[in-house]
Amino acid sequence: SQTIHQWPATLVQPVGSPLSLECTVEGTSNPNLYWYRQAAGRGLQLLFYSVGIGQISSEVPQNLSASRPQDRQFILSSKKLLLSDSGFYLCAWRKSGGNPMNTEAFFGQGTRLTVV
Amino acid sequence: AQSVTQLGSHVSVSEGALVLLRCNYSSSVPPYLFWYVQYPNQGLQLLLKYTTGATLVKGINGFEAEFKKSETSFHLTKPSAHMSDAAEYFCAVSDQNSGYSTLTFGKGTMLLVSP
């Protein structure tokens, strides 16, 4: 069966420090991968998605970047965190191939990031 | 681009009462629709999805949703609320960006269940 791991679960970082959040998927190959950010009352905002190694699409310009160095690894990074980067970050995957429109996304447990 | 609107950021019900969470979508093509549930500080879990075929979709934990094209709605219901149903619920629609598929979520509805 497929599983998704996301870490760390919580993180407190000072303003201006770097960030690295990691997400890995097991039990599937060539998944579509996503990073979302969740802020209270604002739902889920899609940050990045990837359909393959080294292929990253960004939904919104911001202080964050993403990389996919391996097929089932997705990393969210920042060189210098801002206060506004605080939030709950969720990694997700969907099956590729077939009709991707009708496949559900599977989510990791999330990372609560607090920038102080 | 497709979008979903969830009416009501908070819904309160008594234990045993009917649960109704509203979702309306906007889509230029036949939509694929999803409902997810999120417990505090956890990821999202799929409740059910509509792709094609039967418009009444049954999901986990006794939830179901009905796709109504004429009303562009996909409301989530449960006949009798349990305390354990207290959580945040998200409606989502499959969207396409530059040829790739993503999920676009509503802002969520927090379900509060009182004894």
mmCIF file of N, CA and C in Angstrom, chain A residues 32 34 36 38-39 41-44 46 49 51 55 57 59 88 90 94 99-110 112, chain B residues 2 29-30 32 34 36 38 41-46 49 51 88 90 94-98 100-108:
data_model
loop_
_atom_site.group_PDB
_atom_site.id
_atom_site.type_symbol
_atom_site.label_atom_id
_atom_site.label_comp_id
_atom_site.label_asym_id
_atom_site.label_seq_id
_atom_site.Cartn_x
_atom_site.Cartn_y
_atom_site.Cartn_z
ATOM 1 N N ASN A 32 2.234 12.393 -8.934
ATOM 2 C CA ASN A 32 2.143 13.849 -8.968
ATOM 3 C C ASN A 32 2.223 14.319 -7.520
ATOM 4 N N TYR A 34 2.405 17.563 -4.555
ATOM 5 C CA TYR A 34 1.872 18.902 -4.297
ATOM 6 C C TYR A 34 2.307 19.401 -2.919
ATOM 7 N N TYR A 36 0.814 22.307 -0.315
ATOM 8 C CA TYR A 36 -0.238 23.264 0.015
ATOM 9 C C TYR A 36 0.125 23.979 1.311
ATOM 10 N N GLN A 38 -1.913 26.017 4.485
ATOM 11 C CA GLN A 38 -3.231 26.241 5.060
ATOM 12 C C GLN A 38 -3.149 27.318 6.122
ATOM 13 N N ALA A 39 -3.928 28.368 5.972
ATOM 14 C CA ALA A 39 -4.033 29.415 6.975
ATOM 15 C C ALA A 39 -5.470 29.418 7.467
ATOM 16 N N GLY A 41 -9.107 29.877 8.199
ATOM 17 C CA GLY A 41 -10.182 30.556 7.498
ATOM 18 C C GLY A 41 -9.931 30.815 6.030
ATOM 19 N N ARG A 42 -8.815 30.321 5.517
ATOM 20 C CA ARG A 42 -8.492 30.607 4.112
ATOM 21 C C ARG A 42 -8.375 29.350 3.271
ATOM 22 N N GLY A 43 -8.680 28.220 3.855
ATOM 23 C CA GLY A 43 -8.628 26.994 3.076
ATOM 24 C C GLY A 43 -7.211 26.603 2.730
ATOM 25 N N LEU A 44 -7.076 25.815 1.680
ATOM 26 C CA LEU A 44 -5.767 25.327 1.258
ATOM 27 C C LEU A 44 -5.321 26.084 0.014
ATOM 28 N N LEU A 46 -2.643 26.167 -2.967
ATOM 29 C CA LEU A 46 -1.646 25.378 -3.674
ATOM 30 C C LEU A 46 -0.395 26.216 -3.899
ATOM 31 N N TYR A 49 3.460 22.230 -7.534
ATOM 32 C CA TYR A 49 3.162 20.859 -7.913
ATOM 33 C C TYR A 49 4.224 20.376 -8.877
ATOM 34 N N VAL A 51 5.182 17.014 -11.639
ATOM 35 C CA VAL A 51 4.764 15.813 -12.364
ATOM 36 C C VAL A 51 5.937 14.888 -12.635
ATOM 37 N N GLN A 55 10.802 18.684 -12.265
ATOM 38 C CA GLN A 55 9.724 19.472 -12.890
ATOM 39 C C GLN A 55 8.848 20.075 -11.806
ATOM 40 N N SER A 57 6.195 23.318 -10.814
ATOM 41 C CA SER A 57 5.373 24.459 -11.226
ATOM 42 C C SER A 57 4.943 25.204 -9.976
ATOM 43 N N GLU A 59 2.493 28.028 -8.174
ATOM 44 C CA GLU A 59 1.192 28.655 -8.332
ATOM 45 C C GLU A 59 1.218 30.127 -7.963
ATOM 46 N N PHE A 88 0.346 26.065 8.249
ATOM 47 C CA PHE A 88 0.332 24.601 8.266
ATOM 48 C C PHE A 88 0.583 24.144 6.835
ATOM 49 N N LEU A 90 1.127 21.254 3.975
ATOM 50 C CA LEU A 90 0.686 19.888 3.675
ATOM 51 C C LEU A 90 1.272 19.427 2.350
ATOM 52 N N ARG A 94 -0.890 12.365 -5.906
ATOM 53 C CA ARG A 94 -1.958 11.762 -6.694
ATOM 54 C C ARG A 94 -1.321 10.825 -7.708
ATOM 55 N N ASN A 99 -6.694 9.031 -16.193
ATOM 56 C CA ASN A 99 -7.301 10.355 -16.107
ATOM 57 C C ASN A 99 -6.989 10.958 -14.742
ATOM 58 N N PRO A 100 -6.004 11.832 -14.649
ATOM 59 C CA PRO A 100 -5.637 12.370 -13.331
ATOM 60 C C PRO A 100 -6.720 13.243 -12.723
ATOM 61 N N MET A 101 -7.662 13.698 -13.540
ATOM 62 C CA MET A 101 -8.697 14.599 -13.027
ATOM 63 C C MET A 101 -9.590 13.898 -12.015
ATOM 64 N N ASN A 102 -9.792 12.576 -12.160
ATOM 65 C CA ASN A 102 -10.752 11.928 -11.275
ATOM 66 C C ASN A 102 -10.088 11.148 -10.146
ATOM 67 N N THR A 103 -8.801 11.379 -9.933
ATOM 68 C CA THR A 103 -8.121 10.684 -8.841
ATOM 69 C C THR A 103 -7.991 11.599 -7.635
ATOM 70 N N GLU A 104 -8.132 10.976 -6.464
ATOM 71 C CA GLU A 104 -8.051 11.765 -5.248
ATOM 72 C C GLU A 104 -6.605 12.005 -4.856
ATOM 73 N N ALA A 105 -6.411 13.009 -4.010
ATOM 74 C CA ALA A 105 -5.102 13.282 -3.447
ATOM 75 C C ALA A 105 -5.009 12.654 -2.064
ATOM 76 N N PHE A 106 -3.816 12.198 -1.735
ATOM 77 C CA PHE A 106 -3.541 11.637 -0.412
ATOM 78 C C PHE A 106 -2.567 12.576 0.290
ATOM 79 N N PHE A 107 -2.891 12.905 1.530
ATOM 80 C CA PHE A 107 -2.152 13.938 2.238
ATOM 81 C C PHE A 107 -1.263 13.380 3.330
ATOM 82 N N GLY A 108 -0.145 14.070 3.556
ATOM 83 C CA GLY A 108 0.671 13.810 4.725
ATOM 84 C C GLY A 108 0.040 14.434 5.954
ATOM 85 N N GLN A 109 0.699 14.249 7.096
ATOM 86 C CA GLN A 109 0.147 14.717 8.365
ATOM 87 C C GLN A 109 0.365 16.202 8.601
ATOM 88 N N GLY A 110 1.166 16.831 7.757
ATOM 89 C CA GLY A 110 1.343 18.273 7.862
ATOM 90 C C GLY A 110 2.478 18.693 8.770
ATOM 91 N N ARG A 112 3.426 22.080 11.135
ATOM 92 C CA ARG A 112 3.032 23.380 11.688
ATOM 93 C C ARG A 112 4.279 24.233 11.824
ATOM 94 N N GLN B 2 -11.528 26.188 -12.398
ATOM 95 C CA GLN B 2 -12.670 25.736 -11.607
ATOM 96 C C GLN B 2 -12.548 26.296 -10.188
ATOM 97 N N VAL B 29 -16.313 22.597 -17.427
ATOM 98 C CA VAL B 29 -16.360 21.238 -17.945
ATOM 99 C C VAL B 29 -17.020 20.364 -16.889
ATOM 100 N N PRO B 30 -17.451 19.135 -17.252
ATOM 101 C CA PRO B 30 -18.018 18.256 -16.211
ATOM 102 C C PRO B 30 -17.049 18.130 -15.045
ATOM 103 N N TYR B 32 -15.155 17.003 -11.479
ATOM 104 C CA TYR B 32 -14.849 15.913 -10.568
ATOM 105 C C TYR B 32 -14.744 16.542 -9.180
ATOM 106 N N PHE B 34 -14.811 16.364 -4.743
ATOM 107 C CA PHE B 34 -14.310 15.604 -3.600
ATOM 108 C C PHE B 34 -14.731 16.296 -2.303
ATOM 109 N N TYR B 36 -13.296 16.216 1.732
ATOM 110 C CA TYR B 36 -12.267 15.771 2.653
ATOM 111 C C TYR B 36 -12.628 16.208 4.068
ATOM 112 N N GLN B 38 -10.742 17.020 7.947
ATOM 113 C CA GLN B 38 -9.469 17.272 8.619
ATOM 114 C C GLN B 38 -9.703 17.412 10.115
ATOM 115 N N ASN B 41 -4.700 19.517 13.531
ATOM 116 C CA ASN B 41 -3.271 19.249 13.339
ATOM 117 C C ASN B 41 -2.990 17.938 12.618
ATOM 118 N N GLN B 42 -3.874 17.574 11.726
ATOM 119 C CA GLN B 42 -3.665 16.387 10.908
ATOM 120 C C GLN B 42 -3.848 16.727 9.436
ATOM 121 N N GLY B 43 -3.487 15.797 8.593
ATOM 122 C CA GLY B 43 -3.704 15.965 7.170
ATOM 123 C C GLY B 43 -5.165 15.756 6.807
ATOM 124 N N LEU B 44 -5.453 15.822 5.518
ATOM 125 C CA LEU B 44 -6.817 15.643 5.047
ATOM 126 C C LEU B 44 -7.075 14.193 4.669
ATOM 127 N N GLN B 45 -8.280 13.741 4.963
ATOM 128 C CA GLN B 45 -8.681 12.371 4.648
ATOM 129 C C GLN B 45 -9.879 12.416 3.708
ATOM 130 N N LEU B 46 -9.827 11.618 2.670
ATOM 131 C CA LEU B 46 -10.918 11.601 1.710
ATOM 132 C C LEU B 46 -12.166 10.966 2.305
ATOM 133 N N LYS B 49 -15.935 10.882 -3.286
ATOM 134 C CA LYS B 49 -15.680 11.634 -4.510
ATOM 135 C C LYS B 49 -16.746 11.322 -5.551
ATOM 136 N N THR B 51 -17.159 11.265 -9.675
ATOM 137 C CA THR B 51 -16.482 11.362 -10.972
ATOM 138 C C THR B 51 -17.535 11.326 -12.064
ATOM 139 N N GLU B 88 -13.040 19.790 10.540
ATOM 140 C CA GLU B 88 -13.202 20.731 9.438
ATOM 141 C C GLU B 88 -13.354 19.943 8.139
ATOM 142 N N PHE B 90 -13.691 19.983 3.872
ATOM 143 C CA PHE B 90 -13.311 20.730 2.682
ATOM 144 C C PHE B 90 -13.909 20.084 1.439
ATOM 145 N N SER B 94 -11.483 19.124 -9.139
ATOM 146 C CA SER B 94 -10.294 18.885 -9.934
ATOM 147 C C SER B 94 -10.168 19.987 -10.962
ATOM 148 N N ASP B 95 -8.987 20.539 -11.085
ATOM 149 C CA ASP B 95 -8.750 21.654 -11.983
ATOM 150 C C ASP B 95 -7.581 21.302 -12.879
ATOM 151 N N GLN B 96 -7.431 22.080 -13.938
ATOM 152 C CA GLN B 96 -6.335 21.820 -14.851
ATOM 153 C C GLN B 96 -5.547 23.094 -15.067
ATOM 154 N N ASN B 97 -4.229 23.002 -14.894
ATOM 155 C CA ASN B 97 -3.333 24.137 -15.092
ATOM 156 C C ASN B 97 -2.240 23.720 -16.049
ATOM 157 N N SER B 98 -2.163 24.421 -17.158
ATOM 158 C CA SER B 98 -1.108 24.160 -18.142
ATOM 159 C C SER B 98 -1.036 22.684 -18.506
ATOM 160 N N TYR B 100 -1.831 20.186 -16.603
ATOM 161 C CA TYR B 100 -1.667 19.310 -15.465
ATOM 162 C C TYR B 100 -2.833 19.467 -14.514
ATOM 163 N N SER B 101 -3.123 18.400 -13.783
ATOM 164 C CA SER B 101 -4.291 18.403 -12.906
ATOM 165 C C SER B 101 -3.925 18.753 -11.477
ATOM 166 N N THR B 102 -4.701 19.658 -10.899
ATOM 167 C CA THR B 102 -4.532 20.002 -9.491
ATOM 168 C C THR B 102 -5.897 19.953 -8.815
ATOM 169 N N LEU B 103 -5.926 20.057 -7.516
ATOM 170 C CA LEU B 103 -7.169 20.123 -6.758
ATOM 171 C C LEU B 103 -7.314 21.527 -6.193
ATOM 172 N N THR B 104 -8.473 22.122 -6.424
ATOM 173 C CA THR B 104 -8.770 23.441 -5.864
ATOM 174 C C THR B 104 -9.771 23.264 -4.739
ATOM 175 N N PHE B 105 -9.452 23.802 -3.562
ATOM 176 C CA PHE B 105 -10.262 23.586 -2.362
ATOM 177 C C PHE B 105 -11.090 24.811 -2.013
ATOM 178 N N GLY B 106 -12.222 24.555 -1.357
ATOM 179 C CA GLY B 106 -12.966 25.625 -0.732
ATOM 180 C C GLY B 106 -12.288 26.042 0.566
ATOM 181 N N LYS B 107 -12.856 27.050 1.217
ATOM 182 C CA LYS B 107 -12.230 27.580 2.430
ATOM 183 C C LYS B 107 -12.519 26.743 3.669
ATOM 184 N N GLY B 108 -13.361 25.751 3.541
ATOM 185 C CA GLY B 108 -13.606 24.844 4.646
ATOM 186 C C GLY B 108 -14.796 25.245 5.503
#
